[in-house]
mmCIF file of C-alpha atoms in Angstrom:
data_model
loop_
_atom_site.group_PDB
_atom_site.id
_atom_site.type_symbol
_atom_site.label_atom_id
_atom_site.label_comp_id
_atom_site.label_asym_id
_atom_site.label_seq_id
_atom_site.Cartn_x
_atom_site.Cartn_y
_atom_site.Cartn_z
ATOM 1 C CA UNK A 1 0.000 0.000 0.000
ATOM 2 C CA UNK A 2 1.468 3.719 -0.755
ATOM 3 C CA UNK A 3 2.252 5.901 1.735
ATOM 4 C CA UNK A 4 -0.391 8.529 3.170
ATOM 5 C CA UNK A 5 0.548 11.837 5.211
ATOM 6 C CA UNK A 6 -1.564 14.053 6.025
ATOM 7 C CA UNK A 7 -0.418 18.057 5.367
ATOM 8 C CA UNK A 8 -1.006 20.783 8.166
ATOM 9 C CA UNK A 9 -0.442 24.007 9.039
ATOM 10 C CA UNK A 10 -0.818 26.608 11.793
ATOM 11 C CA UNK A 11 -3.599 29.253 10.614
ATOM 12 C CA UNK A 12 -5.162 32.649 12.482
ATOM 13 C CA UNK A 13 -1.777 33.823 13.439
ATOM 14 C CA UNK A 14 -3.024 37.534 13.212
ATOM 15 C CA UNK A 15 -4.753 39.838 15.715
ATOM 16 C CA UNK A 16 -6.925 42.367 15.138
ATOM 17 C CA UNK A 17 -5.355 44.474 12.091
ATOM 18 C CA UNK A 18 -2.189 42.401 12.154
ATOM 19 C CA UNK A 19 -1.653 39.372 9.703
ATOM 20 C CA UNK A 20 0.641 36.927 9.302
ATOM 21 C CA UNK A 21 1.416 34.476 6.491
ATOM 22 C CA UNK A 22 -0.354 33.504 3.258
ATOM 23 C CA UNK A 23 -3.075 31.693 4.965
ATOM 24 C CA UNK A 24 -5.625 31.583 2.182
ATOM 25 C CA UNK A 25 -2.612 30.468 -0.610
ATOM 26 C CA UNK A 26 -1.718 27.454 2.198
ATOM 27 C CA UNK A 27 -5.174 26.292 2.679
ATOM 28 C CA UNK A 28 -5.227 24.946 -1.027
ATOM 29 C CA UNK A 29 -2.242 22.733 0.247
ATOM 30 C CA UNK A 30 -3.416 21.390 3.107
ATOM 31 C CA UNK A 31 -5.761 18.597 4.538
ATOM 32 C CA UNK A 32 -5.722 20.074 8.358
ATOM 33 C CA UNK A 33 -5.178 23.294 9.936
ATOM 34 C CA UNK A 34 -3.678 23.866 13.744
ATOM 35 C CA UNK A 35 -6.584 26.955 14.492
ATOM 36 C CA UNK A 36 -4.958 29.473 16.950
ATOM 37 C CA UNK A 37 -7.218 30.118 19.740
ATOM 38 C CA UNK A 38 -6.521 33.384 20.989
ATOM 39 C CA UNK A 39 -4.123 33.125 23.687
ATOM 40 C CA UNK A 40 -1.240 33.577 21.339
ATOM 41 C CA UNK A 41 -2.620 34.652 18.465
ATOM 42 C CA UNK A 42 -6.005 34.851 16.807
ATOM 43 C CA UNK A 43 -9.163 36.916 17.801
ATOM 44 C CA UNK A 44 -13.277 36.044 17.476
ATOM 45 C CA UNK A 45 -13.280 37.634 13.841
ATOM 46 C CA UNK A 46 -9.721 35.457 12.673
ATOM 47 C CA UNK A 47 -11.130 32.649 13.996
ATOM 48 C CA UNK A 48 -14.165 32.461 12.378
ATOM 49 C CA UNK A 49 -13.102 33.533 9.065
ATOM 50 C CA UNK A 50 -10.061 31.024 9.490
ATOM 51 C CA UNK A 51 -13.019 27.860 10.138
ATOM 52 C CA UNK A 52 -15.311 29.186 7.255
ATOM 53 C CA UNK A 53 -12.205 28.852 5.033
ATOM 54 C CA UNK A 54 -11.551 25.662 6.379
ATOM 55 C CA UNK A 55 -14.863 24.623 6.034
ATOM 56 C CA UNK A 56 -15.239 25.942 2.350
ATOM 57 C CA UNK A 57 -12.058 23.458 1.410
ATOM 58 C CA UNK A 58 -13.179 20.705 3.239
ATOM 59 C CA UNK A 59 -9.683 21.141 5.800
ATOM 60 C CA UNK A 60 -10.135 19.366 9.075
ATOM 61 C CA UNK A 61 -10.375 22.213 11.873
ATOM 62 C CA UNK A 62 -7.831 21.895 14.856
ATOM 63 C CA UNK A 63 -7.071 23.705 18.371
ATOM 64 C CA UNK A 64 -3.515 25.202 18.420
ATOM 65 C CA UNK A 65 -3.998 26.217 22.352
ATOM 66 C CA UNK A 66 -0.894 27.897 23.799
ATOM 67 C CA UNK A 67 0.257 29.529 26.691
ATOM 68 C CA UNK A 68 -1.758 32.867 27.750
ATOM 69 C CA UNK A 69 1.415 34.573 26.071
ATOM 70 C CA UNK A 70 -0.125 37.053 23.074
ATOM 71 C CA UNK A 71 3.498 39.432 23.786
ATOM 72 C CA UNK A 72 5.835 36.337 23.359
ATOM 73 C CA UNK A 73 3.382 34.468 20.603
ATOM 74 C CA UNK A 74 3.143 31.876 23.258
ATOM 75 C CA UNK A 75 6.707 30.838 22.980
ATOM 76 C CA UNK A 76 7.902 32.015 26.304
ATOM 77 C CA UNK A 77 7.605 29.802 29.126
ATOM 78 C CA UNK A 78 5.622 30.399 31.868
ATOM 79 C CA UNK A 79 5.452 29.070 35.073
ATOM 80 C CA UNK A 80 1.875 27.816 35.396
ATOM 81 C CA UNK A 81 0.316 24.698 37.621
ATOM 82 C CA UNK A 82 -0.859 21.873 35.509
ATOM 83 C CA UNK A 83 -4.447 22.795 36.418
ATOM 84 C CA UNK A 84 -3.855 26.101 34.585
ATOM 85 C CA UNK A 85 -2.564 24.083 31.807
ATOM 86 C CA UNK A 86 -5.841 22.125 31.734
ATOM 87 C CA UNK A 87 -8.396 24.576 31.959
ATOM 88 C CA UNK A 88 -6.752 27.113 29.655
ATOM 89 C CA UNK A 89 -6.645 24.073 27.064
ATOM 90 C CA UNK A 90 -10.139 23.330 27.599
ATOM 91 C CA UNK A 91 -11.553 26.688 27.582
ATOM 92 C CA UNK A 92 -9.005 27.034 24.368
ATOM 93 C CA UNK A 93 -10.490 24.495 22.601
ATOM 94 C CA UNK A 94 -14.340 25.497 23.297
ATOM 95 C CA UNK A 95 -13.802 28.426 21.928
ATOM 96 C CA UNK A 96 -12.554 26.965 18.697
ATOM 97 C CA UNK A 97 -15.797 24.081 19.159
ATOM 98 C CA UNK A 98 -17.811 27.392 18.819
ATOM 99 C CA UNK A 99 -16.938 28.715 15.615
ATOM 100 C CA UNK A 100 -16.756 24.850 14.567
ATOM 101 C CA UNK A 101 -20.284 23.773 15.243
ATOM 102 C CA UNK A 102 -21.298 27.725 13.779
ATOM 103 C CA UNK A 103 -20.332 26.804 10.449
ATOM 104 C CA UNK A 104 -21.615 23.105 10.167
ATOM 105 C CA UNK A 105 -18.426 21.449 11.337
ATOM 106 C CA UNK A 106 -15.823 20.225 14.363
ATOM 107 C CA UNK A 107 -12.761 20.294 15.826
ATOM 108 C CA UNK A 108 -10.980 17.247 14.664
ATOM 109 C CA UNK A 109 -7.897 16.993 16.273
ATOM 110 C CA UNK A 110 -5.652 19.305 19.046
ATOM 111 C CA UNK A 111 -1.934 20.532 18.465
ATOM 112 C CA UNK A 112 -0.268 22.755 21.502
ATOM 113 C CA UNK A 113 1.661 25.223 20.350
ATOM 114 C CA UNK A 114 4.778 26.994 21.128
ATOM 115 C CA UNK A 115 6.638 26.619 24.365
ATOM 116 C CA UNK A 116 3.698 24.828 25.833
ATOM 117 C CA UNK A 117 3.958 22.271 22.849
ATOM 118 C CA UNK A 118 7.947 21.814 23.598
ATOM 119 C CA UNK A 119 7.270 21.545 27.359
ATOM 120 C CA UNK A 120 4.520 18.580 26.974
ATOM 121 C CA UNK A 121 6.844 16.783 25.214
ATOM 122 C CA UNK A 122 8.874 16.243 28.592
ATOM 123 C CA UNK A 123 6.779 17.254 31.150
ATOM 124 C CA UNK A 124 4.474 14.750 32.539
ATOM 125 C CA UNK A 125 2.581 16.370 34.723
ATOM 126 C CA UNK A 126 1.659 19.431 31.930
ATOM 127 C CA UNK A 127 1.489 16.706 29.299
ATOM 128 C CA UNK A 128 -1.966 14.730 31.808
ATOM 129 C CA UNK A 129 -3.157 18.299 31.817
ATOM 130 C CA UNK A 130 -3.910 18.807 28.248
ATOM 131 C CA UNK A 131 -4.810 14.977 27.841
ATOM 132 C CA UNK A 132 -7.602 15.630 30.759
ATOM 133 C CA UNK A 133 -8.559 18.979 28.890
ATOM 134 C CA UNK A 134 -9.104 17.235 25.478
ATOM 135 C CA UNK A 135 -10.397 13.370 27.361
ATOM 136 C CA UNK A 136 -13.234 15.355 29.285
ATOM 137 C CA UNK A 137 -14.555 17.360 26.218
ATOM 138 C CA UNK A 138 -14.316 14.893 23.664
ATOM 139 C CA UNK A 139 -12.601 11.577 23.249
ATOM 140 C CA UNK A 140 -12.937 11.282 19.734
ATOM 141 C CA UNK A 141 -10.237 14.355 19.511
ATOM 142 C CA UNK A 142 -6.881 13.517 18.041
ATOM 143 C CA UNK A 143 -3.809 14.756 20.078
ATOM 144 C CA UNK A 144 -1.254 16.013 17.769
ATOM 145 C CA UNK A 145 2.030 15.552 18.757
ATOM 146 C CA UNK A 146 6.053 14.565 18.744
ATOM 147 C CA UNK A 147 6.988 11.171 20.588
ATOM 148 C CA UNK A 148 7.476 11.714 24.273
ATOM 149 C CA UNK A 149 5.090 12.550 27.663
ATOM 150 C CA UNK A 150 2.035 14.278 25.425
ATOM 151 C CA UNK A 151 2.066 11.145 22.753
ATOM 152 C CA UNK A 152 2.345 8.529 25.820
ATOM 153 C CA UNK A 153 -0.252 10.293 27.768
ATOM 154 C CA UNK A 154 -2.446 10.353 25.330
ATOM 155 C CA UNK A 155 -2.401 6.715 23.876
ATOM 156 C CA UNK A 156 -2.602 5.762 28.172
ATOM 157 C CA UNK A 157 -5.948 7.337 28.127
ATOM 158 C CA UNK A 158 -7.399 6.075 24.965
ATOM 159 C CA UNK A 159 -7.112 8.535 22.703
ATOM 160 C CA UNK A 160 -5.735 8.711 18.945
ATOM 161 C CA UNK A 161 -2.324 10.201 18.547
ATOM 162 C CA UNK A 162 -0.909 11.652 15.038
ATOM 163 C CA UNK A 163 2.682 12.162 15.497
ATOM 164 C CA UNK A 164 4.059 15.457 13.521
ATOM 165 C CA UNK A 165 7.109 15.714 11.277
ATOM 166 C CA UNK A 166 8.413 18.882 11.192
ATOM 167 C CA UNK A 167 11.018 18.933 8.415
ATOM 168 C CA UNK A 168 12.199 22.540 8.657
ATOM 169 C CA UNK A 169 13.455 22.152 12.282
ATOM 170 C CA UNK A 170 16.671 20.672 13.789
ATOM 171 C CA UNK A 171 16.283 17.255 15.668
ATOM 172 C CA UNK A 172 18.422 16.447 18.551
ATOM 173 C CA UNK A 173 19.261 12.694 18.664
ATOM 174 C CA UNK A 174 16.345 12.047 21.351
ATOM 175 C CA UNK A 175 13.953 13.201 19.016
ATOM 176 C CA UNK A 176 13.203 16.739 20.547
ATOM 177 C CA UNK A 177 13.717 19.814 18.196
ATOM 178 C CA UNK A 178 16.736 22.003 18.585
ATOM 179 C CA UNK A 179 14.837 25.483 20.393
ATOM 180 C CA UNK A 180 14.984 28.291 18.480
ATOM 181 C CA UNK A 181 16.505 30.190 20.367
ATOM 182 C CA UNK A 182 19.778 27.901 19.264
ATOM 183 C CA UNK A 183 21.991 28.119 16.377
ATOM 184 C CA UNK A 184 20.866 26.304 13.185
ATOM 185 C CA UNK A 185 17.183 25.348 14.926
ATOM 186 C CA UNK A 186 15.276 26.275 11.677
ATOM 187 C CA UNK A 187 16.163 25.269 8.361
ATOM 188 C CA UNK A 188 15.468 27.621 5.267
ATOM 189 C CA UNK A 189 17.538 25.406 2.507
ATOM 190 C CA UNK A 190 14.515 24.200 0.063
ATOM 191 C CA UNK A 191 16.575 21.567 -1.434
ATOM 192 C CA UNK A 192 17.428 20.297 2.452
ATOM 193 C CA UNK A 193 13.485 20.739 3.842
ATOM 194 C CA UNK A 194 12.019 18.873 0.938
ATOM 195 C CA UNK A 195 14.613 16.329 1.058
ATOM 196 C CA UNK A 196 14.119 15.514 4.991
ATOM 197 C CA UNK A 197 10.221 15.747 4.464
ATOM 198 C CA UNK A 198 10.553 12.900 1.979
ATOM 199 C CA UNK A 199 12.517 10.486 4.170
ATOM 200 C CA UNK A 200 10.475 10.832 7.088
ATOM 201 C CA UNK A 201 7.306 10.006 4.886
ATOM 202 C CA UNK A 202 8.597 7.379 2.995
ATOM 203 C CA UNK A 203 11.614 5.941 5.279
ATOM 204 C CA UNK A 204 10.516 7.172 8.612
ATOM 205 C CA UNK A 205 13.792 8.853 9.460
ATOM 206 C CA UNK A 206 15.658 12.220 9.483
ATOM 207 C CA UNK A 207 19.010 13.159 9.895
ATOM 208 C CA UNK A 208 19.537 14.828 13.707
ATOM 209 C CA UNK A 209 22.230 17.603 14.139
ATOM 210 C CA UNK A 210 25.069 15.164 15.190
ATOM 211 C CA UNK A 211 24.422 13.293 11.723
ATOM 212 C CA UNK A 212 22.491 10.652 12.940
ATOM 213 C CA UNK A 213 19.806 8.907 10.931
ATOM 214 C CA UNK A 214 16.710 9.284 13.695
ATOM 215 C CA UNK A 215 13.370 7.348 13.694
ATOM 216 C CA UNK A 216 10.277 9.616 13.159
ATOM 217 C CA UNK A 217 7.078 8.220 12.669
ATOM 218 C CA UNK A 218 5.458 11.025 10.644
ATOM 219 C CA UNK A 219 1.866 10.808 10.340
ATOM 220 C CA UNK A 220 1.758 14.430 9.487
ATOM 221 C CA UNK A 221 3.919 17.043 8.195
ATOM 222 C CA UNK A 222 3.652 20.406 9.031
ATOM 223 C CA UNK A 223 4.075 22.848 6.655
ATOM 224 C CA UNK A 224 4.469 26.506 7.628
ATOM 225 C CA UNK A 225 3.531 29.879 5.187
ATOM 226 C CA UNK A 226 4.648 33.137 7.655
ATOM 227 C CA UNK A 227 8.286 33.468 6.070
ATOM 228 C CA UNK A 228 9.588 34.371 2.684
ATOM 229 C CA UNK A 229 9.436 31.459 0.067
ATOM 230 C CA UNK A 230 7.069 30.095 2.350
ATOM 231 C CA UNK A 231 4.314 29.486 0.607
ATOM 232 C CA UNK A 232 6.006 28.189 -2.785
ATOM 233 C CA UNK A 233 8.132 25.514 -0.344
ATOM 234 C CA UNK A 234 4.882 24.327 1.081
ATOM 235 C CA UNK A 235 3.710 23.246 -2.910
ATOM 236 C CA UNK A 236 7.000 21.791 -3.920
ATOM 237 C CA UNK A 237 7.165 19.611 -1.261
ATOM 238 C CA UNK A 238 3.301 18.540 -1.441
ATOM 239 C CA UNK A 239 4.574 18.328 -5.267
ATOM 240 C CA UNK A 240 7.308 15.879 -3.989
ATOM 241 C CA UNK A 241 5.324 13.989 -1.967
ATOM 242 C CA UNK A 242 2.818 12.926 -4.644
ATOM 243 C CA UNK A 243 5.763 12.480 -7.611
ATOM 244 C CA UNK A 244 6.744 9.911 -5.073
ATOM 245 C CA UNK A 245 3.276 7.976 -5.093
ATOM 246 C CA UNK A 246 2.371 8.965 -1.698
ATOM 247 C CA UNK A 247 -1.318 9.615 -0.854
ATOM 248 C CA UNK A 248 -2.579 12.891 0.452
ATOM 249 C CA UNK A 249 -5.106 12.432 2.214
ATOM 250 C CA UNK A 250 -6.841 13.621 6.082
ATOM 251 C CA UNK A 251 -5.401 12.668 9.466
ATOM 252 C CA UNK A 252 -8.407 10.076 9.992
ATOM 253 C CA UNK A 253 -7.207 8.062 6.919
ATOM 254 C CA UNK A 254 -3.877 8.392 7.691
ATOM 255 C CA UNK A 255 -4.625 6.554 11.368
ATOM 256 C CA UNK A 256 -7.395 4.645 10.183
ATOM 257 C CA UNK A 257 -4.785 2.791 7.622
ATOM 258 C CA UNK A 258 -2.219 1.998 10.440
ATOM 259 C CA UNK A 259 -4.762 0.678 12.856
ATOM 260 C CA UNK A 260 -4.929 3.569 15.112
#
């Protein structure tokens, strides 16, 4: 059977009169979209033109809940209790349900963001708080994240779990991304990004900083449109992707064909 990846992309970056990215030029790309939700990004009016969109292309709606952060753009981190974390998850996501069930659809899966999607990753205790947040609401939700505390979490409770390639950003050899805040933690060669996107597809590895081939089980790649070239990287590697018979196709499929 060929290959099938689902394409995604964080959408409603903007507040207010402030934009950010192509997002109407990515949504013909895509197959999901990681909604912000207004605590790093995003406002009533972004959010509800960002789910019509969606709607009108038939793109699965997602939460992208971060940190309250809208100075930092939720990539600071803040010292909050797990209980924070939970409740400003679920309240997060019912705001996105909202604007979902408004225009004749709902929110598919759940994707933290930022520092609060870096910190899941290792934390335990704020990885259980966003797995209660999304468990209590709905358990049909997918959680939408790297391997490590969120991705174990999740599958412990029952719930589906789409692991995300991102093939712009350094790996480390345990399989966390290099922060950005690091040299060399984004990568803005086209050649390079497309190249690493289709390996982890079609081989299920990428090369980590030290030059080590690293598993990544890629059930979605993320795709990104808010820096020059963007937008034009984002087709050529969905281009890519297809030359090399795999199958587009939503994150339900995508699961659905390797038993999850």
């Amino acid at each position: 059977m060929a290959p099938m990846v689902d394409l995604v992309a964080d959408l409603g970056e903007g507040f207010g009169a402030y934009t950010t990215g192509d997002d109407e030029a990515l949504l013909e790309m895509l197959t999901s979209a990681n909604v912000a939700c207004g605590f790093h990004a995003g406002d009533p009016r972004i959010m509800d033109a960002t789910v019509r969109s969606c709607v009108a292309r038939q793109v699965a709606v997602g939460a992208h809940p971060s940190f309250p952060d809208l100075v930092g753009f939720g990539r600071r981190a803040m010292d909050l209790t797990p209980e924070e974390v939970r409740t400003d998850v679920l309240y997060q996501i019912g705001a996105l349900q909202a604007f979902a069930v408004a225009h004749g659809t709902q929110v598919r899966h759940v994707a933290p963001h930022g520092r609060l999607g870096n910190l899941v990753a290792v934390r335990a205790d704020y990885a259980r708080a966003v797995v209660d947040a999304v468990a209590c609401l709905d358990e049909s939700l997918i959680v939408l994240a790297q391997d490590g505390e969120l991705a174990d979490a999740a599958r412990a409770r029952g719930l589906r779990v789409g692991i995300v390639g991102i093939a712009d950003r350094a790996y480390r050899d345990d399989g966390t991304l290099v922060p950005r805040s690091e040299p060399g933690a984004v990568i803005h060669e086209p050649d390079e990004v497309a190249r690493r996107t289709l390996r982890m597809v079609t081989e299920g590895v990428i090369r980590s900083v030290d030059g080590t081939d690293i598993p990544v089980a890629c059930d979605t790649v993320l795709l990104h449109g808010d820096s020059p070239g963007a937008i034009a990287l984002a087709g050529r590697i969905r281009e890519q992707l297809m030359a090399a018979g795999v199958e587009i196709t939503s994150l339900d499929k995508v699961l659905s064909g390797k038993g999850v």
